[in-house]
């Protein structure tokens, strides 16, 4: 029986390989529609053109959109039955919408037949699963928010990388004494301040309560850790840990404060490396470390998320094979060597990192070592994210006491659940 099962598996894999070969060699045109973020255009335009040159029978009609537009337009297309063949996604509630409403293709069988467990990082593949354990997305990147800092400024101030919360605050005080603002952030839309707030919640609430709050399984109005987190955020703002006028700052304009040396640190994902390289900045002046968020005064979990691709539930077998040929080329050694602007770190096991992106080397290993929780805006519904941003603004502006923040947030949660 075992020999028979093995034989059947080999036959199945061979048939899939032949199907892919047939699609690649066919003269019949296959057109794939693909929606992807504008900030990936620098790499993907070249990748797509090269792929189509190698496969003249496959056309990829690509639409580039901003982050907000791709999220909104995918939802609109879902309601009208006009989703593209494949689209970029951030996972969490973003991919969950298409999974829960049975709008995307279940890739579980394909993944098993094509040994995805040996191709993609386990942590990245897990983020592509639905609540039923099935795989609904193709992993592209394993990402996390960490503290990116200026190594030259730290050296000038005689600072070591902090590994505890107390060391982090001590480093901030030394930076202030030397004329540097510790952190860059922007409060205009609320999401970037939440990058700091979610780490403070992790620290003061602990992993178990933090997860319960994010999953709406705990009462926000009863959380003492939440009160302490808001008190600390206010304290940091009053001490000058953030640049002057940060509340009205556009988060998209905050990285230059680090690049020009005004601020020494910023909470960000590995996408910052693209900006460092594009700005022709000295990569030796930049590095990252995980925010020390564990209650026991040590490095704890990091805020992580996946970047991935979903496929239309009605995609034909021929289109799916053509799409997989594209993604195989996208992350092939050949492509990675040519298209060095590909966002790093990628989710492919053993993928080489181009010299320009060496700053992210070891990033995925750090995520695996620290463990992770889902970033706030990938686990909370947009309405609740907006409510949290509004509460945070009110606390920082002095219109709401930290002690009342939890009750205000819980009222929004109750109203959301009631509707």
Coordinates of C-alpha atoms in Angstrom, one line a residue:
X1 CA 0.0 0.0 0.0
X2 CA 2.8 2.4 0.8
X3 CA 4.5 1.7 -2.5
X4 CA 1.2 2.3 -4.3
X5 CA 0.6 5.6 -2.5
X6 CA 4.2 6.7 -3.3
X7 CA 3.6 5.8 -7.0
X8 CA 0.3 7.7 -7.1
X9 CA 2.0 10.7 -5.6
X10 CA 4.8 10.6 -8.2
X11 CA 2.2 10.3 -11.0
X12 CA 0.3 13.2 -9.6
X13 CA 3.4 15.4 -9.3
X14 CA 4.5 14.4 -12.8
X15 CA 1.1 15.3 -14.2
X16 CA 1.3 18.8 -12.5
X17 CA 4.8 19.3 -13.9
X18 CA 3.6 18.3 -17.4
X19 CA 0.7 20.7 -17.1
X20 CA 3.1 23.5 -16.2
X21 CA 5.3 22.5 -19.2
X22 CA 2.2 22.4 -21.5
X23 CA 1.2 25.9 -20.4
X24 CA 4.8 27.2 -20.9
X25 CA 5.1 25.6 -24.4
X26 CA 1.5 26.3 -25.6
X27 CA 0.9 28.9 -28.4
X28 CA -2.5 29.6 -27.0
X29 CA -2.5 33.0 -25.3
X30 CA -3.2 33.1 -21.5
X31 CA -4.0 36.5 -20.0
X32 CA -3.6 37.0 -16.2
X33 CA -4.9 40.1 -14.5
X34 CA -2.8 41.2 -11.5
X35 CA -3.3 44.0 -9.0
X36 CA -0.2 45.0 -7.0
X37 CA 1.1 48.1 -5.0
X38 CA 2.6 51.0 -6.8
X39 CA 5.7 50.9 -4.6
X40 CA 6.6 47.5 -6.0
X41 CA 6.6 48.8 -9.6
X42 CA 10.3 49.4 -9.6
X43 CA 11.0 45.7 -9.4
X44 CA 7.9 44.1 -10.7
X45 CA 7.7 46.0 -14.0
X46 CA 11.1 44.5 -15.0
X47 CA 10.2 41.0 -13.7
X48 CA 6.9 40.9 -15.6
X49 CA 8.5 42.1 -18.8
X50 CA 11.3 39.5 -18.6
X51 CA 8.8 36.8 -17.8
X52 CA 6.6 37.6 -20.7
X53 CA 9.6 37.7 -23.0
X54 CA 10.4 34.2 -21.9
X55 CA 6.8 33.1 -22.2
X56 CA 5.3 34.9 -25.2
X57 CA 2.0 33.1 -24.8
X58 CA 1.4 34.5 -21.3
X59 CA 0.3 38.1 -20.8
X60 CA 0.2 39.7 -17.4
X61 CA -2.1 42.7 -17.3
X62 CA -0.8 44.6 -14.3
X63 CA -2.6 47.4 -12.4
X64 CA -0.5 49.3 -9.9
X65 CA -2.4 51.0 -7.0
X66 CA -1.6 52.7 -3.7
X67 CA -2.0 50.8 -0.5
X68 CA -5.4 52.3 0.3
X69 CA -6.6 51.9 -3.3
X70 CA -5.7 48.3 -3.7
X71 CA -7.5 47.5 -0.4
X72 CA -10.6 49.5 -1.4
X73 CA -10.8 48.4 -5.0
X74 CA -10.4 44.7 -4.2
X75 CA -13.4 45.0 -1.8
X76 CA -15.4 46.8 -4.5
X77 CA -14.4 44.1 -7.1
X78 CA -15.3 41.4 -4.7
X79 CA -18.9 42.7 -4.3
X80 CA -19.3 43.0 -8.1
X81 CA -17.7 39.7 -9.0
X82 CA -14.8 41.4 -10.9
X83 CA -11.8 40.4 -8.9
X84 CA -8.6 40.0 -10.9
X85 CA -6.9 36.6 -11.3
X86 CA -4.4 37.5 -8.6
X87 CA -3.9 40.3 -6.2
X88 CA -1.4 41.5 -3.5
X89 CA -2.5 41.2 0.1
X90 CA -1.1 41.9 3.6
X91 CA -2.7 38.8 5.3
X92 CA -4.7 39.0 8.6
X93 CA -8.1 40.5 8.2
X94 CA -7.2 41.7 4.8
X95 CA -6.8 38.2 3.3
X96 CA -9.4 36.8 5.8
X97 CA -12.2 38.7 4.1
X98 CA -11.6 36.8 0.8
X99 CA -11.1 33.5 2.6
X100 CA -14.3 33.8 4.8
X101 CA -16.4 34.9 1.8
X102 CA -15.0 32.1 -0.4
X103 CA -13.7 34.5 -2.9
X104 CA -10.1 33.1 -3.2
X105 CA -8.7 29.9 -4.4
X106 CA -7.8 27.2 -1.9
X107 CA -4.2 26.4 -2.6
X108 CA -3.8 23.6 0.0
X109 CA -3.7 20.7 -2.5
X110 CA -1.5 22.6 -4.9
X111 CA 0.9 23.4 -2.0
X112 CA 1.1 19.8 -0.9
X113 CA 1.7 18.5 -4.4
X114 CA 4.4 21.1 -5.1
X115 CA 6.2 20.8 -1.7
X116 CA 5.7 24.3 -0.5
X117 CA 6.7 23.3 3.0
X118 CA 10.2 22.8 1.6
X119 CA 10.1 26.0 -0.5
X120 CA 8.7 28.6 1.8
X121 CA 9.5 29.6 5.4
X122 CA 7.2 27.9 7.8
X123 CA 6.4 31.2 9.6
X124 CA 5.4 32.8 6.3
X125 CA 3.4 29.8 5.2
X126 CA 1.5 29.8 8.5
X127 CA 0.4 33.4 7.9
X128 CA -1.2 32.3 4.6
X129 CA -3.6 29.9 6.3
X130 CA -7.2 30.4 7.1
X131 CA -8.9 29.4 10.4
X132 CA -9.4 25.9 8.9
X133 CA -5.7 25.4 8.5
X134 CA -5.9 25.5 4.7
X135 CA -3.5 27.6 2.6
X136 CA -5.2 30.4 0.7
X137 CA -2.2 32.6 -0.3
X138 CA 1.2 32.4 -1.9
X139 CA 3.8 33.8 0.5
X140 CA 6.0 36.6 -0.8
X141 CA 7.6 38.2 2.3
X142 CA 7.9 37.6 6.0
X143 CA 7.9 41.0 7.6
X144 CA 7.9 42.6 11.0
X145 CA 8.1 46.0 12.6
X146 CA 11.4 46.5 14.4
X147 CA 13.4 49.5 15.7
X148 CA 15.6 50.8 12.9
X149 CA 18.4 53.0 14.2
X150 CA 21.4 55.1 13.2
X151 CA 24.5 53.1 14.1
X152 CA 26.7 56.2 13.8
X153 CA 24.6 58.2 16.2
X154 CA 24.6 55.3 18.7
X155 CA 28.4 55.1 18.4
X156 CA 28.8 58.9 18.8
X157 CA 26.6 58.7 22.0
X158 CA 28.4 55.6 23.3
X159 CA 25.3 53.5 23.2
X160 CA 24.9 49.8 22.9
X161 CA 21.8 48.1 21.4
X162 CA 19.2 47.9 24.2
X163 CA 18.0 44.5 25.1
X164 CA 15.6 45.5 27.9
X165 CA 12.9 48.1 28.2
X166 CA 14.9 49.9 30.9
X167 CA 17.9 50.0 28.6
X168 CA 15.8 51.4 25.8
X169 CA 14.5 54.3 27.9
X170 CA 18.1 55.0 29.2
X171 CA 19.3 55.1 25.6
X172 CA 16.5 57.6 24.7
X173 CA 17.6 59.9 27.6
X174 CA 21.2 59.8 26.4
X175 CA 20.1 60.7 22.9
X176 CA 18.1 63.6 24.2
X177 CA 21.2 64.8 26.2
X178 CA 23.2 64.8 23.0
X179 CA 20.7 66.7 21.0
X180 CA 19.0 63.9 19.2
X181 CA 15.3 63.1 19.2
X182 CA 14.9 59.3 20.0
X183 CA 12.0 58.3 17.8
X184 CA 10.5 59.6 14.5
X185 CA 6.7 59.1 14.1
X186 CA 3.7 60.7 12.5
X187 CA 0.3 61.1 14.1
X188 CA -1.7 62.3 11.1
X189 CA -3.4 59.0 10.3
X190 CA -2.8 57.2 13.6
X191 CA -1.3 54.0 12.3
X192 CA 2.3 54.8 12.9
X193 CA 1.9 55.9 16.5
X194 CA 0.1 52.5 16.9
X195 CA 3.5 50.9 16.0
X196 CA 4.8 52.2 19.3
X197 CA 1.6 51.7 21.2
X198 CA 1.2 48.0 20.3
X199 CA 4.8 47.4 21.6
X200 CA 3.9 49.2 24.9
X201 CA 0.7 47.1 25.1
X202 CA 2.8 43.9 24.6
X203 CA 5.2 45.1 27.4
X204 CA 2.7 46.2 30.0
X205 CA -0.1 43.6 29.3
X206 CA 2.1 40.6 28.5
X207 CA 1.6 38.3 25.5
X208 CA -1.5 36.5 26.8
X209 CA -3.6 39.6 27.7
X210 CA -2.4 41.5 24.6
X211 CA -3.6 38.6 22.3
X212 CA -6.9 38.5 24.2
X213 CA -7.4 42.3 23.7
X214 CA -6.6 42.1 20.0
X215 CA -8.9 39.1 19.5
X216 CA -11.7 40.9 21.4
X217 CA -11.7 38.2 24.0
X218 CA -10.8 40.6 26.9
X219 CA -12.5 43.7 28.3
X220 CA -10.4 46.7 27.3
X221 CA -12.0 48.8 30.1
X222 CA -10.6 46.4 32.7
X223 CA -7.0 46.3 31.5
X224 CA -4.5 47.8 33.9
X225 CA -1.7 47.1 31.4
X226 CA -3.5 49.2 28.8
X227 CA -3.7 52.2 31.2
X228 CA 0.1 51.9 31.9
X229 CA 0.8 51.7 28.2
X230 CA -1.1 54.9 27.5
X231 CA 0.5 56.6 30.5
X232 CA 4.0 55.7 29.2
X233 CA 3.1 56.9 25.7
X234 CA 2.1 60.3 27.1
X235 CA 5.3 60.4 29.2
X236 CA 7.4 59.7 26.1
X237 CA 5.7 62.5 24.2
X238 CA 6.1 65.0 27.1
X239 CA 9.8 64.0 27.5
X240 CA 10.4 64.7 23.8
X241 CA 11.0 61.1 22.7
X242 CA 9.1 62.1 19.5
X243 CA 10.0 65.0 17.1
X244 CA 8.2 68.3 17.7
X245 CA 4.8 68.5 16.0
X246 CA 4.6 64.8 15.4
X247 CA 0.9 64.7 16.0
X248 CA 0.2 66.5 12.7
X249 CA 3.0 64.8 10.8
X250 CA 2.2 62.5 7.8
X251 CA 3.8 59.1 8.7
X252 CA 5.0 58.9 5.1
X253 CA 7.2 61.9 5.8
X254 CA 8.9 60.7 9.0
X255 CA 11.7 58.5 7.7
X256 CA 13.7 61.6 6.5
X257 CA 14.0 62.6 10.1
X258 CA 16.2 59.5 10.6
X259 CA 17.9 59.9 7.3
X260 CA 19.0 63.5 8.1
X261 CA 20.1 62.7 11.6
X262 CA 17.3 64.6 13.5
X263 CA 15.9 61.4 15.0
X264 CA 18.0 58.3 15.9
X265 CA 15.3 55.6 15.6
X266 CA 12.0 54.7 13.9
X267 CA 9.6 51.8 14.1
X268 CA 9.4 50.3 10.6
X269 CA 9.4 47.2 8.5
X270 CA 12.2 46.1 6.1
X271 CA 10.7 48.3 3.3
X272 CA 12.8 51.1 4.8
X273 CA 15.9 49.5 3.2
X274 CA 14.5 50.3 -0.2
X275 CA 14.4 54.0 0.8
X276 CA 17.9 53.9 2.2
X277 CA 19.3 52.3 -1.0
X278 CA 17.2 54.6 -3.3
X279 CA 18.5 57.6 -1.3
X280 CA 22.1 56.4 -1.8
X281 CA 22.6 56.6 1.9
X282 CA 25.5 54.7 3.6
X283 CA 24.0 51.4 4.6
X284 CA 26.7 51.1 7.3
X285 CA 24.9 53.8 9.2
X286 CA 21.7 51.7 9.7
X287 CA 20.7 48.5 11.5
X288 CA 17.7 47.1 13.4
X289 CA 16.9 45.5 16.7
X290 CA 13.6 44.1 18.1
X291 CA 11.7 46.3 20.5
X292 CA 12.3 44.9 24.0
X293 CA 8.7 44.2 24.7
X294 CA 8.6 41.3 27.1
X295 CA 7.2 42.0 30.6
X296 CA 10.2 40.3 32.1
X297 CA 12.5 43.0 30.9
X298 CA 13.9 41.1 27.9
X299 CA 13.5 41.0 24.2
X300 CA 10.0 39.6 23.5
X301 CA 7.7 39.1 20.5
X302 CA 7.8 41.4 17.5
X303 CA 4.8 42.8 15.6
X304 CA 4.8 40.7 12.4
X305 CA 2.8 40.2 9.2
X306 CA 3.0 38.5 5.9
X307 CA 2.9 39.9 2.4
X308 CA 1.3 37.5 -0.1
X309 CA -0.7 36.9 -3.2
X310 CA -4.3 35.6 -3.4
X311 CA -5.9 34.0 -6.5
X312 CA -9.5 34.3 -7.8
X313 CA -11.6 31.3 -6.7
X314 CA -12.7 30.9 -10.4
X315 CA -9.2 30.9 -11.8
X316 CA -8.9 28.1 -14.5
X317 CA -6.2 25.4 -14.1
X318 CA -4.4 26.8 -17.1
X319 CA -4.3 30.3 -15.6
X320 CA -3.2 28.9 -12.2
X321 CA -0.3 27.1 -13.8
X322 CA 0.7 30.2 -15.7
X323 CA 0.5 32.2 -12.5
X324 CA 2.7 29.7 -10.7
X325 CA 5.2 29.8 -13.5
X326 CA 5.3 33.5 -13.0
X327 CA 5.9 33.3 -9.3
X328 CA 8.5 30.6 -9.7
X329 CA 10.4 33.0 -12.0
X330 CA 9.7 36.0 -9.7
X331 CA 11.7 34.4 -6.9
X332 CA 14.2 32.3 -9.0
X333 CA 17.9 32.8 -8.5
X334 CA 18.0 34.2 -12.0
X335 CA 15.4 36.9 -11.3
X336 CA 16.8 37.7 -7.8
X337 CA 20.2 38.4 -9.3
X338 CA 18.8 40.7 -12.0
X339 CA 16.0 42.4 -10.1
X340 CA 17.7 43.6 -7.0
X341 CA 14.8 45.9 -6.1
X342 CA 12.7 42.9 -5.1
X343 CA 11.4 43.6 -1.6
X344 CA 13.4 41.7 1.1
X345 CA 13.4 39.5 3.0
X346 CA 11.5 37.1 0.8
X347 CA 9.6 34.1 2.1
X348 CA 11.6 31.6 0.0
X349 CA 13.9 29.3 2.0
X350 CA 17.6 29.8 1.3
X351 CA 17.0 32.8 -1.0
X352 CA 20.1 34.9 -1.5
X353 CA 19.9 38.6 -0.5
X354 CA 21.5 41.1 -3.0
X355 CA 24.3 43.2 -1.7
X356 CA 22.1 46.4 -1.7
X357 CA 19.7 44.7 0.7
X358 CA 22.2 43.1 3.1
X359 CA 20.7 45.2 5.9
X360 CA 17.8 42.7 6.2
X361 CA 20.1 39.7 6.5
X362 CA 18.9 37.6 9.5
X363 CA 15.6 39.4 9.7
X364 CA 13.5 36.3 9.3
X365 CA 15.6 34.4 11.8
X366 CA 15.1 37.2 14.3
X367 CA 11.3 36.9 13.9
X368 CA 11.5 33.1 14.4
X369 CA 13.7 33.6 17.5
X370 CA 11.5 36.3 19.1
X371 CA 8.1 35.0 18.2
X372 CA 5.5 37.3 16.9
X373 CA 2.0 38.9 17.3
X374 CA 0.0 40.3 14.5
X375 CA 0.3 44.0 13.8
X376 CA -2.7 46.0 15.0
X377 CA -4.1 47.0 11.6
X378 CA -3.9 43.4 10.3
X379 CA -6.0 41.9 13.1
X380 CA -8.4 44.6 14.0
X381 CA -11.3 45.7 11.7
X382 CA -10.8 49.1 10.0
X383 CA -13.6 50.6 12.1
X384 CA -11.9 49.5 15.3
X385 CA -8.5 50.7 14.1
X386 CA -10.0 54.1 13.5
X387 CA -11.5 54.0 17.0
X388 CA -8.1 53.1 18.5
X389 CA -6.4 55.8 16.6
X390 CA -9.0 58.4 17.8
X391 CA -8.6 57.2 21.4
X392 CA -4.8 57.5 21.1
X393 CA -5.1 61.0 19.6
X394 CA -7.4 62.1 22.4
X395 CA -5.0 60.8 25.1
X396 CA -2.0 62.4 23.5
X397 CA -3.8 65.7 23.1
X398 CA -4.9 65.6 26.7
X399 CA -8.6 65.3 26.0
X400 CA -8.9 61.8 27.4
X401 CA -7.2 60.4 30.5
X402 CA -5.2 57.2 30.1
X403 CA -7.4 55.7 32.8
X404 CA -10.5 56.3 30.6
X405 CA -9.0 55.1 27.3
X406 CA -9.9 51.4 27.8
X407 CA -13.5 52.2 28.5
X408 CA -13.7 54.4 25.4
X409 CA -12.2 51.7 23.2
X410 CA -14.5 49.0 24.7
X411 CA -17.5 51.2 23.9
X412 CA -16.5 51.3 20.3
X413 CA -15.9 47.5 20.3
X414 CA -19.4 46.9 21.9
X415 CA -21.0 49.1 19.3
X416 CA -19.2 47.4 16.4
X417 CA -20.1 43.9 17.7
X418 CA -23.8 44.9 18.2
X419 CA -24.0 45.9 14.5

